Short mmCIF file of C-alpha atoms in Angstrom, two decimals:
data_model
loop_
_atom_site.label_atom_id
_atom_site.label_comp_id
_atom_site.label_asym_id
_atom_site.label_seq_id
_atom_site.Cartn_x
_atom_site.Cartn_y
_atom_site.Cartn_z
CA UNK A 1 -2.74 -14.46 11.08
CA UNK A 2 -4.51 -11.67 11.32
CA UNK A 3 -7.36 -10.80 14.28
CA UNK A 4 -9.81 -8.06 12.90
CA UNK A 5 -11.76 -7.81 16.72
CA UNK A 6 -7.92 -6.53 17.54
CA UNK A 7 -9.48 -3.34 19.39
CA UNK A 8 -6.15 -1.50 19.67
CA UNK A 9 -4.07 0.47 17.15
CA UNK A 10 -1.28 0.05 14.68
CA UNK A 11 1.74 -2.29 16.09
CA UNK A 12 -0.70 -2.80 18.92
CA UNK A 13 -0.48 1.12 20.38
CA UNK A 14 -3.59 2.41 21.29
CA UNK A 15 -5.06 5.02 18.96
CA UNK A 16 -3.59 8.51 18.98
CA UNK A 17 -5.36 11.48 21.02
CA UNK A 18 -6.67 13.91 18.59
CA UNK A 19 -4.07 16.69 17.29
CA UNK A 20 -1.12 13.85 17.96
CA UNK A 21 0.74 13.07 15.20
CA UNK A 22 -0.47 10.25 12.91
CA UNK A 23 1.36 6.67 13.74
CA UNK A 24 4.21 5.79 11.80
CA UNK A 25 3.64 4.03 8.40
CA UNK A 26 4.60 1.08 7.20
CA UNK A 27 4.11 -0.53 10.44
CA UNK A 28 5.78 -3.70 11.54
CA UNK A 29 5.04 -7.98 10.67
CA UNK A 30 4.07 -9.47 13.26
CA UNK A 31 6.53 -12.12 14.74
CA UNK A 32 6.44 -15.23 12.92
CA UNK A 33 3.78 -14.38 10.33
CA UNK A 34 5.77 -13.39 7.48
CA UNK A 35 3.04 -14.44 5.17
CA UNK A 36 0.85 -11.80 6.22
CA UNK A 37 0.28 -8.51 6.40
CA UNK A 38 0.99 -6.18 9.72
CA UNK A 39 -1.83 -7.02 11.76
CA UNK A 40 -2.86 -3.04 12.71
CA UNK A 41 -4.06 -2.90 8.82
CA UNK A 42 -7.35 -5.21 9.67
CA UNK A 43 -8.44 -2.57 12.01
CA UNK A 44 -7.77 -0.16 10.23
CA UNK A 45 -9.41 -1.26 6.95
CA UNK A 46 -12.22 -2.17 9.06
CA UNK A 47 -12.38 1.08 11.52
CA UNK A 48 -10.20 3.56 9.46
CA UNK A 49 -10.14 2.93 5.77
CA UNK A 50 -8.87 6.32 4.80
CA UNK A 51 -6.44 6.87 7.76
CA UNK A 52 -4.06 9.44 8.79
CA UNK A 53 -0.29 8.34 8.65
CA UNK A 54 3.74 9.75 9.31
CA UNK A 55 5.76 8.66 6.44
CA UNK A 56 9.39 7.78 6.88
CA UNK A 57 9.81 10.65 5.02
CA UNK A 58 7.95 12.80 7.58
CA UNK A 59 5.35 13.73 5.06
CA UNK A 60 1.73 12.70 6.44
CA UNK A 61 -0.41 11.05 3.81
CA UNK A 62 -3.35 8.93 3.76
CA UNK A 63 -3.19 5.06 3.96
CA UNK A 64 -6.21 3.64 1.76
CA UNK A 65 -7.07 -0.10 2.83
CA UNK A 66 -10.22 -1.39 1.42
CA UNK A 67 -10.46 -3.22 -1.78
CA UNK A 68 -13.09 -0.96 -3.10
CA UNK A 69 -11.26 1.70 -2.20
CA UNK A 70 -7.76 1.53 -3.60
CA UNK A 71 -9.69 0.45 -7.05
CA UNK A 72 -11.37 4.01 -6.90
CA UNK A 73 -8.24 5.71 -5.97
CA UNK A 74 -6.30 3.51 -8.89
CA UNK A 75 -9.05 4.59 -11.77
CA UNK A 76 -9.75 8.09 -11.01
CA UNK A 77 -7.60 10.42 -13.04
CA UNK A 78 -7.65 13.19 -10.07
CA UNK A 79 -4.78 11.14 -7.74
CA UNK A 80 -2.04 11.50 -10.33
CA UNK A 81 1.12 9.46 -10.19
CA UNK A 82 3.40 12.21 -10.60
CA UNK A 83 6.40 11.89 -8.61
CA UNK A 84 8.11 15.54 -9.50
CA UNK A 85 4.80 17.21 -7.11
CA UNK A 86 6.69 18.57 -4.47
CA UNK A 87 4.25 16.84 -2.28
CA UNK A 88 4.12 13.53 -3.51
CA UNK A 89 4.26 10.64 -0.84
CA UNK A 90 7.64 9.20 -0.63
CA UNK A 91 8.79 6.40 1.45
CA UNK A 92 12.32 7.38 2.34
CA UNK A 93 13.17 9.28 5.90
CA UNK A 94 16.13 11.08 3.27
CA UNK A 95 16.55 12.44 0.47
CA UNK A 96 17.58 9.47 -2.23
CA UNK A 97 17.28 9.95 -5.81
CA UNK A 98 13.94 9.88 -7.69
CA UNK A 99 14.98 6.96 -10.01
CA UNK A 100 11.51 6.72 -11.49
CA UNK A 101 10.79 11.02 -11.58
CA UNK A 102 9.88 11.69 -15.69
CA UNK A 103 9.58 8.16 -16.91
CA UNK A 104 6.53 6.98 -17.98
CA UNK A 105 5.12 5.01 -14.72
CA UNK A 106 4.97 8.58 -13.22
CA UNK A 107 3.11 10.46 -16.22
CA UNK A 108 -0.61 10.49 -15.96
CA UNK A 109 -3.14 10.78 -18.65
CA UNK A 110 -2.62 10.73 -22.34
CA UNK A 111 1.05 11.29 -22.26
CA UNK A 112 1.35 7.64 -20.34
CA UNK A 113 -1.13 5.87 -22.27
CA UNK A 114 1.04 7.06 -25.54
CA UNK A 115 4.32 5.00 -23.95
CA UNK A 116 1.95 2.69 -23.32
CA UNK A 117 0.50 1.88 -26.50
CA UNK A 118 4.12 1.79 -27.93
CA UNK A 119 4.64 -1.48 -25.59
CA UNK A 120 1.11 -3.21 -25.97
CA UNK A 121 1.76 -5.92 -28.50
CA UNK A 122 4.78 -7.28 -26.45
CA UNK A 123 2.89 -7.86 -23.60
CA UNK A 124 -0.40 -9.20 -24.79
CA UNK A 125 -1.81 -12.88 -23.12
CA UNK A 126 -1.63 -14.24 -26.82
CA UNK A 127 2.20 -13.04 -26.74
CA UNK A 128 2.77 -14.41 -23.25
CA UNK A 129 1.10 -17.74 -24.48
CA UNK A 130 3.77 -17.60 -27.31
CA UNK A 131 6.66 -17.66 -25.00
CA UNK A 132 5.74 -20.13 -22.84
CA UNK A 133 7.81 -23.29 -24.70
CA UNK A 134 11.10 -21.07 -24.83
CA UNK A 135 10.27 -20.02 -21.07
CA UNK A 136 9.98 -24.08 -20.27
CA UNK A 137 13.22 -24.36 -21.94
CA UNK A 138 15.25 -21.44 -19.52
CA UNK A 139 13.47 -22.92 -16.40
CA UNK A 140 14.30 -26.55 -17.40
CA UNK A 141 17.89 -25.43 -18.55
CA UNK A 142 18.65 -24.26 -14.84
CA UNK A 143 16.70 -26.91 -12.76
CA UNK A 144 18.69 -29.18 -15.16
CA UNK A 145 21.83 -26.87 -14.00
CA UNK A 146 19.89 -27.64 -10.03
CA UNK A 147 19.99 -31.33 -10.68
CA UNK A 148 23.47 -31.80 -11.49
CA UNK A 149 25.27 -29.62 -8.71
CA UNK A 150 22.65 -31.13 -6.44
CA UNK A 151 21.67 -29.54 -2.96
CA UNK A 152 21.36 -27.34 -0.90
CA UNK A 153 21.01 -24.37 -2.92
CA UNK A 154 19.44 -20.94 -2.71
CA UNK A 155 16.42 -21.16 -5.17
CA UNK A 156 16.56 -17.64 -5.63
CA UNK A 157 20.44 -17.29 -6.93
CA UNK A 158 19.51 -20.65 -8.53
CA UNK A 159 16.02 -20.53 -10.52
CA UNK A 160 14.24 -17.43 -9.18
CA UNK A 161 16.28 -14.30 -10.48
CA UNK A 162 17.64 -16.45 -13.81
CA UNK A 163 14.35 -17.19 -15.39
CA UNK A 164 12.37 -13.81 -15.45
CA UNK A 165 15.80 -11.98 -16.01
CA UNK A 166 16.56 -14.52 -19.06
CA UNK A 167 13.26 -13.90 -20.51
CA UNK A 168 12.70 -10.47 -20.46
CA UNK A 169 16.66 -9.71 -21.61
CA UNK A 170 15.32 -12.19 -24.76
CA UNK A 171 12.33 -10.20 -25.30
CA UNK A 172 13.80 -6.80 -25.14
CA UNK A 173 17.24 -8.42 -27.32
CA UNK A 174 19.58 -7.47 -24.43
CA UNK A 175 22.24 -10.46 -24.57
CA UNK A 176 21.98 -13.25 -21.69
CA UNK A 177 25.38 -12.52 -20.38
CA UNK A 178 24.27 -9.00 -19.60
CA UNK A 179 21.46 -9.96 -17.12
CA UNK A 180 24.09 -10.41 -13.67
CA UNK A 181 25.39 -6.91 -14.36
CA UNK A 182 21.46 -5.63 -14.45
CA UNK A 183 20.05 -7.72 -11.44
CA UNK A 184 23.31 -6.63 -9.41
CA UNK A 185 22.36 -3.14 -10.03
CA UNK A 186 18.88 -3.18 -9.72
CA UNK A 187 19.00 -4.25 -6.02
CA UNK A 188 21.53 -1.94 -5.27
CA UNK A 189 18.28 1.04 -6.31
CA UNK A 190 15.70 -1.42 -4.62
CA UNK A 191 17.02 -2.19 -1.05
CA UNK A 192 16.62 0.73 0.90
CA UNK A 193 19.76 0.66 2.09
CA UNK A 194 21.75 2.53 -0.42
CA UNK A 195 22.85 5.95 -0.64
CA UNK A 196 22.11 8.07 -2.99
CA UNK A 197 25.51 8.41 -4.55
CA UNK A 198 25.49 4.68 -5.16
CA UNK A 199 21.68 4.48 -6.53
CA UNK A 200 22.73 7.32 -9.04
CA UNK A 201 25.95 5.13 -9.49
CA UNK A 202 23.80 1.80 -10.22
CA UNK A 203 21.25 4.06 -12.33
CA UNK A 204 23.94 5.04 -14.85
CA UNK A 205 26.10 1.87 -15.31
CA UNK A 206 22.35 0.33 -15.96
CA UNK A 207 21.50 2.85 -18.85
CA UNK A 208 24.77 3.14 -20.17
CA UNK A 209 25.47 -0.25 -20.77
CA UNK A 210 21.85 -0.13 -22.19
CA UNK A 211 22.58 2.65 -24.54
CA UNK A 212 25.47 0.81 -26.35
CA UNK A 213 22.74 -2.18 -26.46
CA UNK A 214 20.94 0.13 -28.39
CA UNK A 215 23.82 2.00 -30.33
CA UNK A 216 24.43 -1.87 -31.62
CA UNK A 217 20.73 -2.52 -32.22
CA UNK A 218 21.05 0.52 -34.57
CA UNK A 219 23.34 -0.93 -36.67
CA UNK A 220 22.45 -4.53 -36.70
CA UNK A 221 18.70 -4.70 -35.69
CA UNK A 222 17.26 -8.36 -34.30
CA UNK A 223 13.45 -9.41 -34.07
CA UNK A 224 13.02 -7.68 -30.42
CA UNK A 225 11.80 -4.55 -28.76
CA UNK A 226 14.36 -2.71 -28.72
CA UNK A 227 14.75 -2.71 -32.42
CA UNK A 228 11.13 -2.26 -33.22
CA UNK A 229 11.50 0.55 -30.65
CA UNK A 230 13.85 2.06 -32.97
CA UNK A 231 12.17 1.30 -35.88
CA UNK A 232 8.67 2.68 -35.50
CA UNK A 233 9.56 4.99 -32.68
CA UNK A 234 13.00 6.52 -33.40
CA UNK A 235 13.24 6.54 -37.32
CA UNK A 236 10.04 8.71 -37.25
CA UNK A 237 11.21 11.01 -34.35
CA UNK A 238 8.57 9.81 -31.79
CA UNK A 239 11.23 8.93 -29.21
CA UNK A 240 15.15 9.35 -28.76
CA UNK A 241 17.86 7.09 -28.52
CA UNK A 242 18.03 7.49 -24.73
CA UNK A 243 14.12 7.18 -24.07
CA UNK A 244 14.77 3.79 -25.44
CA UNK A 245 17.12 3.43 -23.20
CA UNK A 246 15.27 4.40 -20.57
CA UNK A 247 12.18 2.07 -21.73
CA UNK A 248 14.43 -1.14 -21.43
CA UNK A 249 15.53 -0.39 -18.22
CA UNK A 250 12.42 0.05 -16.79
CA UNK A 251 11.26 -3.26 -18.36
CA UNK A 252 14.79 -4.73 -17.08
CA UNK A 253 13.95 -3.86 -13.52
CA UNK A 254 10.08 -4.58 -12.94
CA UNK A 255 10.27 -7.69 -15.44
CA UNK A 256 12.37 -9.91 -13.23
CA UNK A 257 12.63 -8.68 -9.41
CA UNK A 258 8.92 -8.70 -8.27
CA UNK A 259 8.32 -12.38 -10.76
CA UNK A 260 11.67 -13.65 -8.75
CA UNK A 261 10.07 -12.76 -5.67
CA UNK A 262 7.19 -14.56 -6.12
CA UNK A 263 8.83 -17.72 -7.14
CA UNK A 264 10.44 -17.60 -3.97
CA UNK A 265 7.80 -16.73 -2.18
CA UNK A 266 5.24 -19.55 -3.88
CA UNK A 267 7.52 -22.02 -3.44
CA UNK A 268 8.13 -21.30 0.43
CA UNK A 269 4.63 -21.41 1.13
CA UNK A 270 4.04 -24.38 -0.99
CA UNK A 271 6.22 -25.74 1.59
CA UNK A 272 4.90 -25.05 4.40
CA UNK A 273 0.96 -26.03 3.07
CA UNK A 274 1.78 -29.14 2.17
CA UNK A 275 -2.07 -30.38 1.57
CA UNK A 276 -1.93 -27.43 -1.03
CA UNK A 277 0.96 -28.89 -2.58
CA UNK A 278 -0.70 -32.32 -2.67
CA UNK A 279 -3.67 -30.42 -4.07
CA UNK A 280 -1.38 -28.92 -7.25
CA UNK A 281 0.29 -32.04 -8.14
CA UNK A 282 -3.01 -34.15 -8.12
CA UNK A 283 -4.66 -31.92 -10.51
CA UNK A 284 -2.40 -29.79 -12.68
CA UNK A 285 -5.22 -28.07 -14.24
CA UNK A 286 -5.74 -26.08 -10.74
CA UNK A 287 -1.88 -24.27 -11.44
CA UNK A 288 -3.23 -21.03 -13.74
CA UNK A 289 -5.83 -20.47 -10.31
CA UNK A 290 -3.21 -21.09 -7.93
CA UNK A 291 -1.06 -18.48 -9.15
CA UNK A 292 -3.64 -15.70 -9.01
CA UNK A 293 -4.24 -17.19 -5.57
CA UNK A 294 -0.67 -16.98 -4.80
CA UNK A 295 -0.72 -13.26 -5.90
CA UNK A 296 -3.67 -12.07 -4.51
CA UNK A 297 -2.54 -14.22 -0.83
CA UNK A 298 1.71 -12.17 -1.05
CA UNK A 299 1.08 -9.53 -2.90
CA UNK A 300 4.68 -8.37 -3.93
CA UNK A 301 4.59 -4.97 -4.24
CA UNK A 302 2.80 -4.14 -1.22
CA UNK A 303 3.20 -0.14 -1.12
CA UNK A 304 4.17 1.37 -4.17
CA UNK A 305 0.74 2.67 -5.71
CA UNK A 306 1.09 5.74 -4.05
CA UNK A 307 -0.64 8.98 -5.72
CA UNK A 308 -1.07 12.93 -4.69
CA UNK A 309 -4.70 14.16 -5.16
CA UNK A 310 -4.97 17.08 -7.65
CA UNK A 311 -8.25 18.13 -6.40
CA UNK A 312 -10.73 17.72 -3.76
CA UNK A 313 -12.06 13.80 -4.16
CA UNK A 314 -15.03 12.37 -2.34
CA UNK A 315 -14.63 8.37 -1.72
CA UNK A 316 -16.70 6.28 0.58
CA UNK A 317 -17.71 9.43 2.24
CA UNK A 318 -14.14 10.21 3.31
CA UNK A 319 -12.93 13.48 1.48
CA UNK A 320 -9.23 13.76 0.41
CA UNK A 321 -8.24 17.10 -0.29
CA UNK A 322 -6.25 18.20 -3.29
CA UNK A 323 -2.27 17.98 -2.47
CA UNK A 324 -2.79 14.99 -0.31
CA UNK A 325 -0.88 12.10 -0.72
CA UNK A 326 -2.40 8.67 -0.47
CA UNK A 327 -0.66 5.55 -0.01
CA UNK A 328 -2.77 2.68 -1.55
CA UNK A 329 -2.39 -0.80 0.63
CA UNK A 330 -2.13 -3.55 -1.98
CA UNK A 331 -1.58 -6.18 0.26
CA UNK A 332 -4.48 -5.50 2.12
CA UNK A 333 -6.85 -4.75 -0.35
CA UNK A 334 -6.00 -8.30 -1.62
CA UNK A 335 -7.33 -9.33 2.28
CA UNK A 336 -10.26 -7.73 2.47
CA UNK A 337 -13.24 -10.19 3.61
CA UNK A 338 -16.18 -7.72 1.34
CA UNK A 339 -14.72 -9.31 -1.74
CA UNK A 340 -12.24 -12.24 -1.11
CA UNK A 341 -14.24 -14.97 1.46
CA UNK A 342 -11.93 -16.25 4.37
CA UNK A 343 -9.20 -13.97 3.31
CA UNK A 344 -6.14 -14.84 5.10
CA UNK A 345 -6.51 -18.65 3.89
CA UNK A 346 -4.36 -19.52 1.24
CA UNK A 347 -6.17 -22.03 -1.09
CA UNK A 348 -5.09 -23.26 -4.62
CA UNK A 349 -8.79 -24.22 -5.67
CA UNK A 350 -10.41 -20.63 -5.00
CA UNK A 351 -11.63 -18.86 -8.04
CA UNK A 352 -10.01 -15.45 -7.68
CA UNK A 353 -11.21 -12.85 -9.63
CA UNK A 354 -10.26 -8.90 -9.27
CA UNK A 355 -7.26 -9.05 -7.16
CA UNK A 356 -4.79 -5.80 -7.06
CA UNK A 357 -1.57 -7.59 -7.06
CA UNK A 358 -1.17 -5.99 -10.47
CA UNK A 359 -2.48 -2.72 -9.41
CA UNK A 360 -5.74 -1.36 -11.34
CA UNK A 361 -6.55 1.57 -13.68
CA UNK A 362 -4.02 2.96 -16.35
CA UNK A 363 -1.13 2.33 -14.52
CA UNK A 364 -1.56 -1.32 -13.77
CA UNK A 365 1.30 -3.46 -15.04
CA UNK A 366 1.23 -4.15 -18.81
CA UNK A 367 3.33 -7.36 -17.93
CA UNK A 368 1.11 -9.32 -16.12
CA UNK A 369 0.34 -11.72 -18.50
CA UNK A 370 3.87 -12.43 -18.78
CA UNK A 371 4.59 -12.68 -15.38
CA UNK A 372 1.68 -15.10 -15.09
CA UNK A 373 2.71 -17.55 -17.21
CA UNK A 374 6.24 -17.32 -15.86
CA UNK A 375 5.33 -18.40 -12.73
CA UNK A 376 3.21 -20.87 -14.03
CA UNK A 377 5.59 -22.84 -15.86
CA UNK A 378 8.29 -22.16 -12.87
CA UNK A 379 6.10 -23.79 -10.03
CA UNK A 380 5.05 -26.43 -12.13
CA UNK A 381 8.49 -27.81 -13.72
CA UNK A 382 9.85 -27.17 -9.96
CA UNK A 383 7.71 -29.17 -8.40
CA UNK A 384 7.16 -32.20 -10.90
CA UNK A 385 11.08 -32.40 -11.85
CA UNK A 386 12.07 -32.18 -7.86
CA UNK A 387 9.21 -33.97 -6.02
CA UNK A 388 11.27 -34.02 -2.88
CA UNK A 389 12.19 -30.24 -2.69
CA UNK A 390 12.31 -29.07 0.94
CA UNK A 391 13.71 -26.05 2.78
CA UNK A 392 17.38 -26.85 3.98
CA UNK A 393 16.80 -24.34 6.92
CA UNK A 394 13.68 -23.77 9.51
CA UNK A 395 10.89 -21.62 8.19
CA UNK A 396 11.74 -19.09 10.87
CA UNK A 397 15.62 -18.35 9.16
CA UNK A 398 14.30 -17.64 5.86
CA UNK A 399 14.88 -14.16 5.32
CA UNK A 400 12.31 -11.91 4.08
CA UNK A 401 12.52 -8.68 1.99
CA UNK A 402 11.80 -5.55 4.70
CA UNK A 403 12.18 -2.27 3.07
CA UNK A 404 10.60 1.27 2.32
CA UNK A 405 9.71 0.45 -1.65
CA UNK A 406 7.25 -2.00 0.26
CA UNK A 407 8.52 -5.55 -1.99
CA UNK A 408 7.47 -8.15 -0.16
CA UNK A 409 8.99 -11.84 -0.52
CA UNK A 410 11.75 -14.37 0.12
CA UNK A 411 15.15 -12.95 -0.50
CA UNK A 412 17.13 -16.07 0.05
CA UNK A 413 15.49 -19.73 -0.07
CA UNK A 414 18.12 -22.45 0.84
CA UNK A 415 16.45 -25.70 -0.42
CA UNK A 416 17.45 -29.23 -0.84
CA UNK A 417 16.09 -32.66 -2.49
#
């Protein structure tokens, strides 16, 4: 856990002489706390809320840590989420492919809200609440799938990635059998590891499988988004072919990884508080609370809101100057004691109201409410079909996602009943 009277720097160092360069950023877990955040971001949240930082990239930037503060940064229309500004924070120490550069997570103002508005009815809470029987039916279809291979499995091969992938390849009309070929891919542009010839590589067999999708949709249009894309977008001129293309595959990609993640990672530490556990499956009305508890306590996507000021901007008496980049600390924000009490304690009966986990402002995700209910339904089937669920390795060998897009979560979760 976390020790905010921690008097040193990040990762412990002691803080930099004036004129030295800015410490590194992200900054390390500390040993066996995988459930929280780096311990040098209480100090600085409580010492340094606008602080100076080295990329991986080597650009500097600032690293925003208070709650109140990454809302402000998140809402004003003067840090723009452009990713073409030659200055724009990146997290990569080479040059990779800007998967993301044009599409419309990285257009600000009324340009984004337009893609926006074309998406709003598919991702409503009254549409979520819709889909929640045929969602009980995919996660009971593969813990049914669970029950009869029986155990150990990894939950993540088994239930995690299948269910948000299943639904969101339903919702957009992109068959079932196509959802492998699309999580294989997407890792290969998330993990940090790849080159850039193979990102561009996974990229294209993504959206050109997805463009025949759509060439078919075309010609034989289903009750899905894809063909109400083409319908009220296309027909009239208002988009192309290949923007819808484009559209799915963003959907694709943010629809299932980050929800998988979190099923992971709730379950894990479901595990390992027991007493919570105990808590959930006395009262079943608590689940809705727990999961905004569970994301506002692992926020997945813990960097990943970062923005480049377009003019001079004046928050909590801290000025950032226009063509500075600012990295905004989800994770953290999600800690902080001003507006969450007892922070770091993870507690399924806490009302939680106003956490980031989402993001904030015009850019925060329009799936939420889907993802919500998702894990919802996930956590609770899981738990009430296989009351004796249990980790099949220690704690300390489940492996964790560590990499510059800042996803934080189980990767594998061996498990057995």
């Amino acid at each position: 856990m976390t020790d905010s009277t921690d008097p040193t720097g990040p990762q412990g160092e002691p803080d930099p002489a004036p004129g030295a360069e800015p410490p590194a950023f992200p900054q390390e877990k500390a040993p066996g706390c995988p459930f929280d955040p780096p311990p040098g971001y209480r100090r600085l949240q409580a010492e340094d809320p606008f602080a100076p930082a080295t990329l991986p990239s080597g650009q500097r930037a600032r690293v925003v840590t208070r709650h109140r503060d990454v809302r402000a940064v998140l809402d004003d229309p003067r840090f723009s989420a452009d990713s073409s500004h030659p200055d724009f924070p990146r997290m990569f120490p080479r040059p990779v492919p800007q998967v993301l550069k044009g599409t419309f997570p990285r257009l600000d103002g009324a340009e984004h809200l337009r893609y926006r508005r074309m998406l709003a009815r598919d991702f409503t809470g009254r549409r979520a609440e819709e889909l929640r029987p045929r969602i009980e039916q995919i996660v009971d279809g593969r813990l049914d799938l669970m029950e009869a291979g029986g155990g150990p499995v990894d939950l993540m091969e088994a239930l995690a990635y299948p269910v948000p992938s299943t639904v969101v390849c339903e919702l957009l009309g992109v068959p079932a059998e196509d959802s492998p070929l699309f999580e294989s891919r997407t890792r290969v542009l998330i993990n940090g590891r790849s080159g850039p010839e193979e990102m561009m590589r996974a990229k294209d067999d993504i959206l050109d499988h997805l463009e025949g999708v759509v060439a078919a949709k075309e010609k034989k249009p289903g009750d899905d988004l894809i063909s109400r894309l083409l319908v009220e977008q296309v027909a009239p001129g208002l988009l192309d072919r290949a923007e819808v293309a484009i559209i799915a595959w963003l959907l694709l990609a943010a629809g299932h990884h980050t929800t998988a993640t979190m099923i992971g990672t709730g379950t894990m530490l479901l595990l390992e508080n027991p007493g919570q556990l105990a808590a959930l499956r006395a009262d079943p009305a608590l689940i809705p609370g727990a999961v905004d508890e569970l994301l506002r306590h692992q926020t997945a996507m813990q960097i990943g809101m970062n923005r480049i000021a377009t003019a001079d901007v004046t928050l909590g008496g801290e000025t950032i100057h226009a063509g500075e980049g600012v990295v905004c600390q989800l994770a953290t924000a999600n800690r902080d004691a001003d507006v969450f009490a007892d922070p770091d304690r993870f507690d399924v009966t806490r009302t939680v109201r106003g956490h980031l986990a989402f993001g904030h402002g015009p850019h925060q995700c329009p799936g939420q409410s889907l993802a919500r209910v998702e894990l919802q339904v996930t956590l609770d089937r899981l738990f009430t079909r296989l009351p004796e669920l249990r980790l099949a390795v220690p704690a300390a060998d489940v492996p964790f996602w560590h990499h510059l897009f800042g996803i934080h979560g189980v990767k594998e979760l061996p498990v057995t009943w």
